[in-house]
Amino acid sequence: MRVLGINALFHDPAAALVIDGHTVAAAEEERFSRRKHGKRPVPFAAWELPCKSAAWCLAEAGLRPQDIDAVAYSFDPDLAKPAADMELDDPWDPLRLTYAREAPSFLCDALPGLDREKVHFVPHHMAHAASSAFAAPHAERSSVLVVDGRGESTSHLAARRRGAAVEPLHSQQLPHSLGLVYEELTEHLGFLRSSDEYKVMALASYGRPRMAAELARYVHSTGDGGFVAKDVPWESFAPRARPGQDWTQEQADLAAGAQRVLEDTLLDMVRWLHGRTHDELLTMAGGVALNCVANSRLAAEGPFSRVWVQPAAGDAGTALGGALALASRGGDATEPMGGADLGRQWDEAQLREWLTTAGVPFERPDDVAETVAQALAEDAIVAWFQGRSEYGPRALGHRSLLAHPGRAENLERLNDVKGREQFRPVAPMVLKERAPEIFEGPLPSPYMLFVHDVRPAWLDRIPAVVHTDGTARIQTVDREQEPLVARMLAAFERRTGLPVVVNTSLNTAGRPMVDDPRDALECFGSSPVDLLAIGPYVVRRASFFHRPEETAKPAGAPRPEGLDAVRGEPT
């Protein structure tokens, strides 16, 4: 079967293509539209579809809309209840549901040639569950936990996978929602809700969970697989913050308390789930599964031997999950994800054409990995643009900013480059085989979805990547899956004695991650990055900003025109 998955209703619109059970392509609309998260999660935007990412997925496979066997839309309006019945303050929710019901018609308009009868509604949390249960390796017998803000009428699903089937075990009815409570806290602390929840997680490490016991009156598990989570009187714990306001210790303590209560509740839930399934593997999805601090506690204290988290755990991942669910239902044997690099890529010739058209001075070194390692050893900040872009919110060595981890000031330097808050950490990437000697926690960790304790001997050696609580959110690099990144890490260690490189996403605050070469050049040109490594080519900042008269050709020299200009030799 050829199945196109679509996520569109709330936020993070995305598309994914699964052919005969194999994931061919997946991408978020924000990477094409350059709007963070694609759109805001308001009813008036519910009609917007991931038109560009869907068209790209089809083009990547050489398909037309009429060639598709099925389309999975990751929300089922027939399962929804009126917002008032769910005690949700959302007076325009009927408009959202109207758009959901009309999604098949909208999709046919967006993808001319598509048969309306091929569009199927997949329940939101079942799409989340399939995105983890079918995408995780060795998960034929596993348990599934989905926790997010909301679906049709629930905010959570506990399930188990047995072969080709995912069997629901328990769901939590709205208005109780761990995701919505965390969103409310995000807004209360002066951040953008349904966008900046990761900032609350980072801020929590600066506080003490002294408010946890009182918060647990409003947020706690119920012992039957569900939980209570609503009506938290945030003002009674700390004053509401204004956007852009510096954080206070009281606000950090509130974030720490809320983080602790979230972890305690999730831990009770996974214990209940394990008691029903007795599985070794837990797979997770939903926006709350992007909370890597909570994930690490579940791995350390929970009853499951292994925990696997979908790298696109937020709503974007339901595009893939919906497609996998329909593929499995249609009889296809679904394959695990081979990695998160499922987006666009450009070959060497195409990149050369982009650079030449832009009039950018560039060079092609013998080995870009060695050149980058040397620049990093000299304390340069490097924009790293290689291979297919990542699906999900984490930069995993394809669209990354890299730096030297041995200089503590590089944390502040990178946050300045990105224009973001100074309490935000950056992450280390490390070869998989070297990770155990430096970090303690769930290993391997290829998707940067857990936090790890930094071993004492390394705290002072890699200070740029050590968070205030002595942890780091690491990415382990497999030599076979990521040979270029592995070669760069090895070359950096030869020069510095450090097997770790700083890795953070290639973007600036409030903007989506860089995806195409134009994005990379714009980001490089507008921020103080020293080197752009784009495919086998490098662009140096000093050359990039040479005045025209410094690089002008001698008088009378022929100037290339048209295609010859595009194909010209680098200066």
XYZ file of C-alpha atoms in Angstrom:
571
model
C 0.000 0.000 0.000
C 0.964 3.599 -0.630
C -0.307 5.597 2.332
C -0.013 9.336 2.859
C -0.316 10.538 6.459
C -1.578 14.022 7.292
C -1.542 15.945 10.569
C -3.299 19.285 10.364
C -5.977 20.081 12.946
C -4.186 21.511 15.989
C -0.532 22.381 15.421
C 2.691 21.122 13.838
C 1.082 20.185 10.494
C 3.092 17.496 8.756
C 2.960 14.822 6.084
C 4.492 11.360 5.846
C 4.567 8.696 3.164
C 4.647 4.955 3.862
C 4.989 2.501 0.982
C 4.581 -1.240 1.619
C 5.183 -0.634 5.318
C 8.423 1.320 4.751
C 8.680 4.985 5.737
C 9.828 6.795 2.608
C 9.531 10.443 3.663
C 8.239 12.645 6.461
C 8.411 16.395 6.933
C 6.826 19.205 8.896
C 5.127 22.058 7.085
C 7.102 24.647 9.072
C 10.253 23.657 7.202
C 8.607 24.769 3.951
C 6.446 27.699 5.106
C 9.072 29.022 7.588
C 6.326 29.582 10.205
C 7.299 28.111 13.576
C 5.112 25.065 14.305
C 3.366 25.650 10.977
C 0.539 27.616 12.588
C -0.946 28.493 15.949
C -3.312 25.877 17.461
C -6.483 27.966 17.136
C -9.781 26.897 15.530
C -9.478 29.540 12.801
C -6.310 27.831 11.510
C -7.666 24.276 11.652
C -8.426 24.265 7.923
C -4.773 24.803 6.977
C -3.205 21.680 5.514
C 0.443 20.669 5.099
C 0.169 21.220 1.355
C 3.858 21.769 0.691
C 5.132 18.869 2.781
C 2.485 16.527 1.337
C 3.382 17.507 -2.228
C 7.057 16.998 -1.459
C 6.463 13.537 0.032
C 4.682 12.469 -3.135
C 7.325 13.994 -5.383
C 10.082 12.284 -3.392
C 8.544 8.929 -4.332
C 7.617 9.958 -7.877
C 3.915 9.648 -7.137
C 0.824 11.634 -8.093
C -2.157 12.085 -5.754
C -4.159 9.553 -7.798
C -1.443 6.961 -7.163
C -2.129 6.956 -3.406
C -4.063 3.996 -1.988
C -5.080 5.708 1.258
C -4.711 8.960 3.176
C -4.691 8.978 6.969
C -5.960 12.149 8.684
C -4.961 11.989 12.332
C -8.203 13.100 13.967
C -11.663 11.510 13.944
C -14.420 14.112 14.376
C -16.982 11.386 15.096
C -15.194 10.712 18.403
C -15.214 14.358 19.486
C -17.514 15.882 22.080
C -18.638 19.521 22.374
C -16.013 21.543 24.222
C -18.537 22.606 26.861
C -19.316 18.956 27.632
C -15.596 18.413 28.254
C -15.378 21.527 30.473
C -13.006 23.189 28.026
C -13.116 26.951 27.499
C -13.057 26.848 23.698
C -16.139 28.579 22.259
C -14.911 28.271 18.679
C -14.296 24.523 18.880
C -17.338 23.785 16.661
C -15.517 25.596 13.869
C -12.489 23.333 14.357
C -14.722 20.245 14.168
C -16.401 21.542 11.012
C -13.006 21.884 9.377
C -12.091 18.365 10.506
C -15.224 16.892 8.956
C -14.488 18.681 5.692
C -10.822 17.643 5.646
C -11.330 15.068 2.856
C -12.714 17.784 0.556
C -9.923 20.184 1.504
C -7.336 17.493 0.776
C -8.819 16.813 -2.650
C -8.554 20.525 -3.448
C -4.966 20.646 -2.205
C -3.943 17.454 -4.018
C -5.829 17.425 -7.350
C -6.522 13.897 -8.490
C -6.956 12.461 -5.006
C -10.062 10.317 -4.532
C -12.109 11.580 -1.575
C -13.071 8.025 -0.640
C -9.437 7.211 0.050
C -9.263 9.643 2.975
C -9.689 7.940 6.353
C -9.941 9.451 9.816
C -7.538 7.858 12.304
C -8.179 8.618 16.006
C -5.610 11.119 17.206
C -4.148 9.075 20.046
C -4.163 5.872 18.001
C -2.068 7.734 15.417
C 0.313 8.790 18.194
C 0.428 5.200 19.478
C 1.151 3.777 16.015
C 3.926 6.336 15.516
C 5.810 4.787 18.413
C 4.640 1.166 18.506
C 5.200 0.517 14.782
C 8.254 2.764 14.375
C 10.273 1.469 17.348
C 12.762 -1.351 16.734
C 11.941 -4.816 18.091
C 8.532 -3.652 19.304
C 6.278 -6.483 18.105
C 5.365 -7.081 21.758
C 5.469 -3.788 23.646
C 3.497 -1.303 25.710
C 2.540 2.164 24.524
C 1.997 5.390 26.458
C 0.625 8.498 24.749
C 0.313 11.735 26.728
C -0.398 15.149 25.200
C -2.730 18.132 25.457
C -5.858 16.798 23.827
C -7.261 14.577 21.141
C -10.912 14.177 20.224
C -12.156 13.794 23.830
C -9.179 12.401 25.730
C -5.666 13.467 26.651
C -3.924 10.129 27.085
C -3.861 6.549 25.869
C -2.299 3.458 27.410
C -2.118 0.520 25.005
C -0.148 -2.524 24.009
C 1.110 -3.755 20.673
C 0.790 -7.398 19.773
C 2.107 -8.010 16.273
C 0.106 -5.960 13.777
C -2.455 -4.711 16.299
C -2.429 -1.923 18.896
C -4.946 -2.622 21.657
C -6.194 0.301 23.807
C -6.192 -0.345 27.563
C -7.074 2.981 29.155
C -7.635 6.622 28.255
C -8.118 9.748 30.310
C -11.165 11.856 29.536
C -10.854 15.603 29.195
C -10.719 18.144 30.821
C -8.001 16.335 32.783
C -4.817 16.790 30.773
C -1.171 16.778 31.784
C -0.290 18.475 28.516
C -2.809 21.299 28.944
C -1.711 21.886 32.542
C 1.913 22.190 31.380
C 0.769 24.556 28.616
C -1.013 26.735 31.203
C 2.160 26.867 33.281
C 4.172 27.796 30.191
C 1.896 30.777 29.577
C 1.873 31.717 33.268
C 5.676 31.898 33.243
C 5.660 34.338 30.325
C 6.381 31.893 27.499
C 4.329 30.988 24.422
C 2.005 28.105 25.219
C 1.894 25.112 22.901
C 5.383 26.095 21.775
C 7.762 26.911 24.637
C 7.088 24.081 27.085
C 10.711 22.955 26.769
C 11.739 26.291 28.293
C 9.784 25.424 31.441
C 11.630 22.106 31.630
C 14.969 23.928 31.334
C 13.958 26.547 33.903
C 12.901 23.820 36.364
C 16.515 22.735 36.841
C 17.260 26.142 38.395
C 14.587 25.699 41.047
C 13.687 23.558 44.055
C 10.489 21.464 43.935
C 9.310 22.886 47.256
C 5.784 23.442 45.895
C 5.372 19.867 44.647
C 3.280 18.593 47.565
C 0.767 21.422 47.215
C 0.680 21.093 43.403
C -0.025 17.371 43.781
C -3.453 18.297 45.168
C -4.343 19.335 41.617
C -2.196 16.940 39.572
C -1.835 13.280 40.550
C -2.481 9.753 39.359
C -5.697 7.961 40.314
C -4.286 4.432 40.546
C -6.372 3.062 37.674
C -4.132 4.189 34.810
C -5.553 7.700 34.744
C -4.968 10.968 36.551
C -6.367 14.230 37.834
C -4.956 17.345 36.151
C -6.970 20.568 35.975
C -7.784 23.882 37.651
C -4.333 24.629 39.062
C -4.426 28.081 40.747
C -1.065 29.220 39.376
C -1.307 32.728 40.835
C -1.333 31.294 44.352
C 2.101 29.778 43.733
C 3.922 32.567 41.869
C 2.964 35.833 40.170
C 2.220 35.718 36.474
C 5.254 36.696 34.389
C 5.207 39.072 31.455
C 6.667 37.856 28.139
C 10.367 38.666 27.982
C 10.612 39.309 31.710
C 13.623 37.864 33.553
C 12.725 34.805 35.582
C 12.670 34.837 39.371
C 13.633 32.142 41.835
C 9.992 31.757 42.812
C 9.078 31.036 39.184
C 11.935 28.550 38.853
C 10.711 26.803 42.017
C 7.204 26.612 40.558
C 8.575 25.093 37.349
C 10.574 22.591 39.412
C 7.524 21.627 41.446
C 5.344 21.172 38.377
C 8.059 19.114 36.696
C 8.316 16.858 39.763
C 4.538 16.340 39.910
C 4.449 15.512 36.194
C 7.195 12.919 36.642
C 5.506 11.356 39.685
C 2.208 11.070 37.826
C 3.803 9.528 34.737
C 5.744 7.077 36.879
C 2.541 5.843 38.520
C 0.924 5.508 35.094
C 3.724 3.377 33.616
C 3.710 1.155 36.689
C 0.002 0.579 36.187
C 0.572 -0.149 32.484
C 3.386 -2.600 33.171
C 1.183 -4.380 35.676
C -1.288 -5.077 32.847
C 1.178 -6.043 30.097
C 4.410 -7.239 31.785
C 6.291 -6.121 28.670
C 9.991 -5.266 28.592
C 9.647 -2.369 26.129
C 7.692 0.859 26.602
C 7.259 3.123 23.580
C 6.079 6.699 24.013
C 4.568 9.502 21.953
C 2.562 12.684 22.426
C 3.893 16.141 23.213
C 4.576 15.279 26.862
C 6.955 12.542 25.652
C 9.306 15.316 24.503
C 9.991 16.024 28.192
C 13.389 14.329 28.298
C 13.803 14.856 32.056
C 10.620 12.901 32.736
C 11.636 10.247 30.193
C 14.905 9.681 32.014
C 13.153 9.203 35.323
C 10.774 6.679 33.734
C 13.772 4.801 32.335
C 15.613 4.857 35.682
C 12.768 4.167 38.105
C 10.050 2.622 35.968
C 9.394 -1.101 35.583
C 10.213 -1.367 31.860
C 13.646 -2.613 30.797
C 13.716 -0.336 27.755
C 12.039 2.958 26.865
C 11.851 4.213 23.266
C 10.463 7.642 22.398
C 9.267 8.669 18.934
C 11.665 11.454 17.779
C 8.678 13.346 16.329
C 6.631 12.718 19.475
C 4.488 15.847 19.083
C 1.526 16.157 16.754
C 3.782 16.134 13.681
C 4.425 12.465 14.430
C 0.754 11.589 14.004
C 1.189 12.004 10.252
C 3.585 9.064 10.291
C 1.548 7.180 12.888
C -1.669 7.516 10.929
C 0.046 6.232 7.789
C 1.582 3.286 9.652
C -1.773 2.462 11.266
C -3.539 2.287 7.894
C -0.657 0.351 6.335
C -0.821 -2.237 9.121
C -4.596 -2.416 8.884
C -4.234 -3.017 5.147
C -1.958 -6.004 5.704
C 1.473 -4.454 5.197
C 4.300 -5.493 7.515
C 5.431 -2.164 8.957
C 9.152 -1.494 9.327
C 10.802 0.377 12.219
C 12.243 3.819 11.559
C 15.838 3.674 10.421
C 16.409 7.200 11.711
C 14.844 10.646 11.923
C 16.512 11.840 8.691
C 13.369 11.609 6.570
C 13.207 15.101 5.036
C 14.675 16.930 2.069
C 18.224 16.664 0.791
C 20.341 18.050 -2.044
C 23.166 16.351 -3.895
C 26.616 17.836 -4.456
C 25.786 19.333 -7.842
C 22.611 20.968 -6.563
C 24.405 22.497 -3.589
C 27.136 23.828 -5.851
C 24.466 25.420 -8.019
C 22.833 27.069 -4.996
C 26.151 28.495 -3.800
C 27.204 29.730 -7.219
C 23.830 31.318 -7.927
C 24.050 33.118 -4.571
C 27.466 34.490 -5.519
C 28.970 33.056 -2.368
C 32.718 32.326 -2.235
C 33.123 28.681 -1.286
C 35.668 25.899 -1.380
C 35.646 22.127 -1.554
C 38.150 20.681 0.934
C 39.485 17.146 0.661
C 37.374 16.118 3.678
C 34.734 18.430 5.110
C 34.801 16.473 8.387
C 38.490 17.272 8.922
C 38.009 20.923 7.975
C 35.118 21.314 10.417
C 37.009 19.527 13.184
C 39.932 21.928 12.729
C 37.615 24.946 12.828
C 35.933 23.669 15.989
C 39.308 23.020 17.613
C 40.114 26.684 16.902
C 36.861 27.660 18.663
C 34.808 28.469 15.580
C 31.035 28.117 15.538
C 30.028 25.934 12.610
C 26.715 25.643 10.777
C 26.435 22.008 9.703
C 24.064 21.227 6.798
C 24.316 17.599 5.701
C 22.048 14.936 4.213
C 18.312 14.687 4.800
C 16.704 17.048 7.274
C 15.352 15.738 10.559
C 11.700 14.873 11.266
C 10.849 16.230 14.697
C 12.125 19.119 16.828
C 15.696 17.902 17.502
C 18.786 18.668 15.419
C 20.518 15.303 15.092
C 23.604 16.036 13.022
C 21.905 17.106 9.802
C 20.854 20.715 10.514
C 23.037 21.641 13.490
C 25.139 24.393 15.026
C 28.400 22.958 16.371
C 30.939 24.322 18.840
C 33.799 23.404 21.182
C 32.454 21.879 24.440
C 35.579 22.589 26.487
C 34.982 26.325 26.772
C 32.219 27.249 29.221
C 31.657 30.593 27.516
C 30.425 28.831 24.393
C 27.045 28.249 26.037
C 26.451 31.987 26.352
C 27.985 32.520 22.932
C 25.610 30.068 21.239
C 22.570 31.438 23.045
C 23.584 34.885 21.817
C 23.982 33.568 18.270
C 20.504 32.059 18.450
C 19.011 35.039 20.291
C 17.499 33.007 23.102
C 17.405 32.921 26.907
C 20.664 32.272 28.718
C 19.173 29.573 30.967
C 18.727 27.358 27.901
C 21.240 24.481 27.638
C 22.965 23.113 24.559
C 23.565 19.440 23.933
C 26.559 17.161 23.352
C 26.921 14.663 20.531
C 29.242 11.739 21.144
C 30.135 8.465 19.446
C 27.943 5.645 20.717
C 30.856 3.554 21.933
C 32.395 6.472 23.858
C 29.216 7.585 25.622
C 29.310 5.205 28.644
C 32.639 6.537 29.890
C 31.340 10.125 29.909
C 27.602 9.920 30.575
C 25.340 7.831 32.770
C 21.742 7.139 31.703
C 19.723 5.374 28.968
C 22.133 4.360 26.202
C 22.271 4.524 23.268
C 20.322 7.771 22.896
C 20.245 8.640 19.179
C 17.305 11.053 19.315
C 18.273 13.344 22.221
C 15.165 12.445 24.240
C 16.722 11.614 27.613
C 18.982 13.472 30.023
C 22.147 11.892 31.359
C 24.336 12.562 34.351
C 27.792 13.761 33.348
C 30.407 11.659 35.105
C 32.475 13.681 37.618
C 35.748 13.338 35.707
C 34.200 15.091 32.707
C 32.305 17.946 34.349
C 35.185 20.398 33.981
C 36.332 19.040 30.627
C 33.096 19.723 28.704
C 31.485 22.590 30.664
C 29.609 24.088 27.717
C 27.244 21.107 27.564
C 26.762 20.534 31.311
C 23.465 21.930 32.570
C 23.180 23.598 35.953
C 22.098 20.308 37.565
C 25.089 18.338 36.219
C 23.165 16.679 33.392
C 23.285 16.774 29.617
C 20.780 15.828 26.917
C 23.037 13.758 24.712
C 22.899 12.388 21.189
C 24.837 9.200 20.574
C 26.213 8.760 17.065
C 26.381 5.371 15.365
C 29.336 5.095 12.951
C 27.368 2.991 10.478
C 24.304 5.231 10.408
C 26.131 8.585 10.548
C 29.628 8.034 9.059
C 30.290 11.718 8.274
C 29.338 12.931 11.762
C 31.361 10.097 13.300
C 34.394 11.047 11.227
C 34.071 14.680 12.337
C 33.858 13.639 16.013
C 36.930 11.425 15.699
C 38.862 14.199 13.952
C 37.909 16.671 16.687
C 39.086 14.277 19.398
C 42.449 13.821 17.659
C 42.959 17.576 17.853
C 41.564 18.284 21.335
C 41.384 15.035 23.299
C 37.613 15.577 23.670
C 35.225 13.020 22.125
C 32.260 15.411 22.426
C 31.033 18.293 20.262
C 28.335 20.837 21.122
C 25.213 20.320 19.013
C 22.195 22.620 18.913
C 19.617 23.256 16.225
C 20.533 25.320 13.186
C 18.096 28.193 13.592
C 17.567 31.406 15.490
C 14.967 32.052 18.173
C 11.367 31.888 16.987
C 12.219 30.428 13.590
C 11.939 26.854 12.341
C 15.054 24.780 11.925
C 16.952 25.420 8.696
C 15.811 23.025 5.990
C 16.921 24.054 2.489
C 20.143 25.707 1.257
C 18.540 29.144 1.101
C 17.616 28.862 4.794
C 21.191 27.865 5.588
C 22.678 30.823 3.717
C 20.222 33.273 5.294
C 20.950 31.973 8.789
C 24.703 32.026 8.153
C 24.588 35.532 6.750
C 22.481 36.980 9.558
C 24.176 35.462 12.619
C 27.811 35.392 13.812
C 28.632 31.883 12.622
C 32.215 31.348 11.471
C 31.875 28.492 9.010
C 29.091 26.907 6.978
C 29.660 23.263 6.068
C 27.088 22.493 3.400
C 27.517 19.115 1.794
C 31.169 18.765 0.738
C 31.599 22.557 0.568
C 32.524 25.168 3.164
C 31.826 28.878 3.270
C 34.033 30.971 5.559
C 32.627 34.068 7.189
C 35.654 36.172 6.345
C 35.265 35.338 2.642
C 31.489 35.655 2.762
C 31.732 39.313 3.795
C 34.573 40.401 1.514
C 33.847 43.662 -0.234
C 33.201 43.226 -3.983
C 36.351 45.152 -4.936
C 38.452 42.722 -2.910
C 37.331 39.749 -5.008
C 36.704 41.483 -8.341
C 38.150 39.890 -11.461
C 40.727 41.798 -13.540
C 39.363 44.323 -16.026
C 38.424 42.745 -19.270
C 37.927 39.273 -17.811
C 34.828 37.584 -19.284
C 31.825 37.400 -16.974
C 29.742 34.228 -17.102
C 26.076 34.641 -17.873
C 22.963 32.477 -17.597
C 23.647 28.823 -16.905
C 27.368 29.370 -17.256
C 27.187 31.654 -14.217
C 25.409 28.946 -12.256
C 27.957 26.334 -13.289
C 31.017 28.512 -12.807
C 34.068 27.457 -10.816
C 34.246 28.542 -7.172
C 36.432 31.527 -6.387
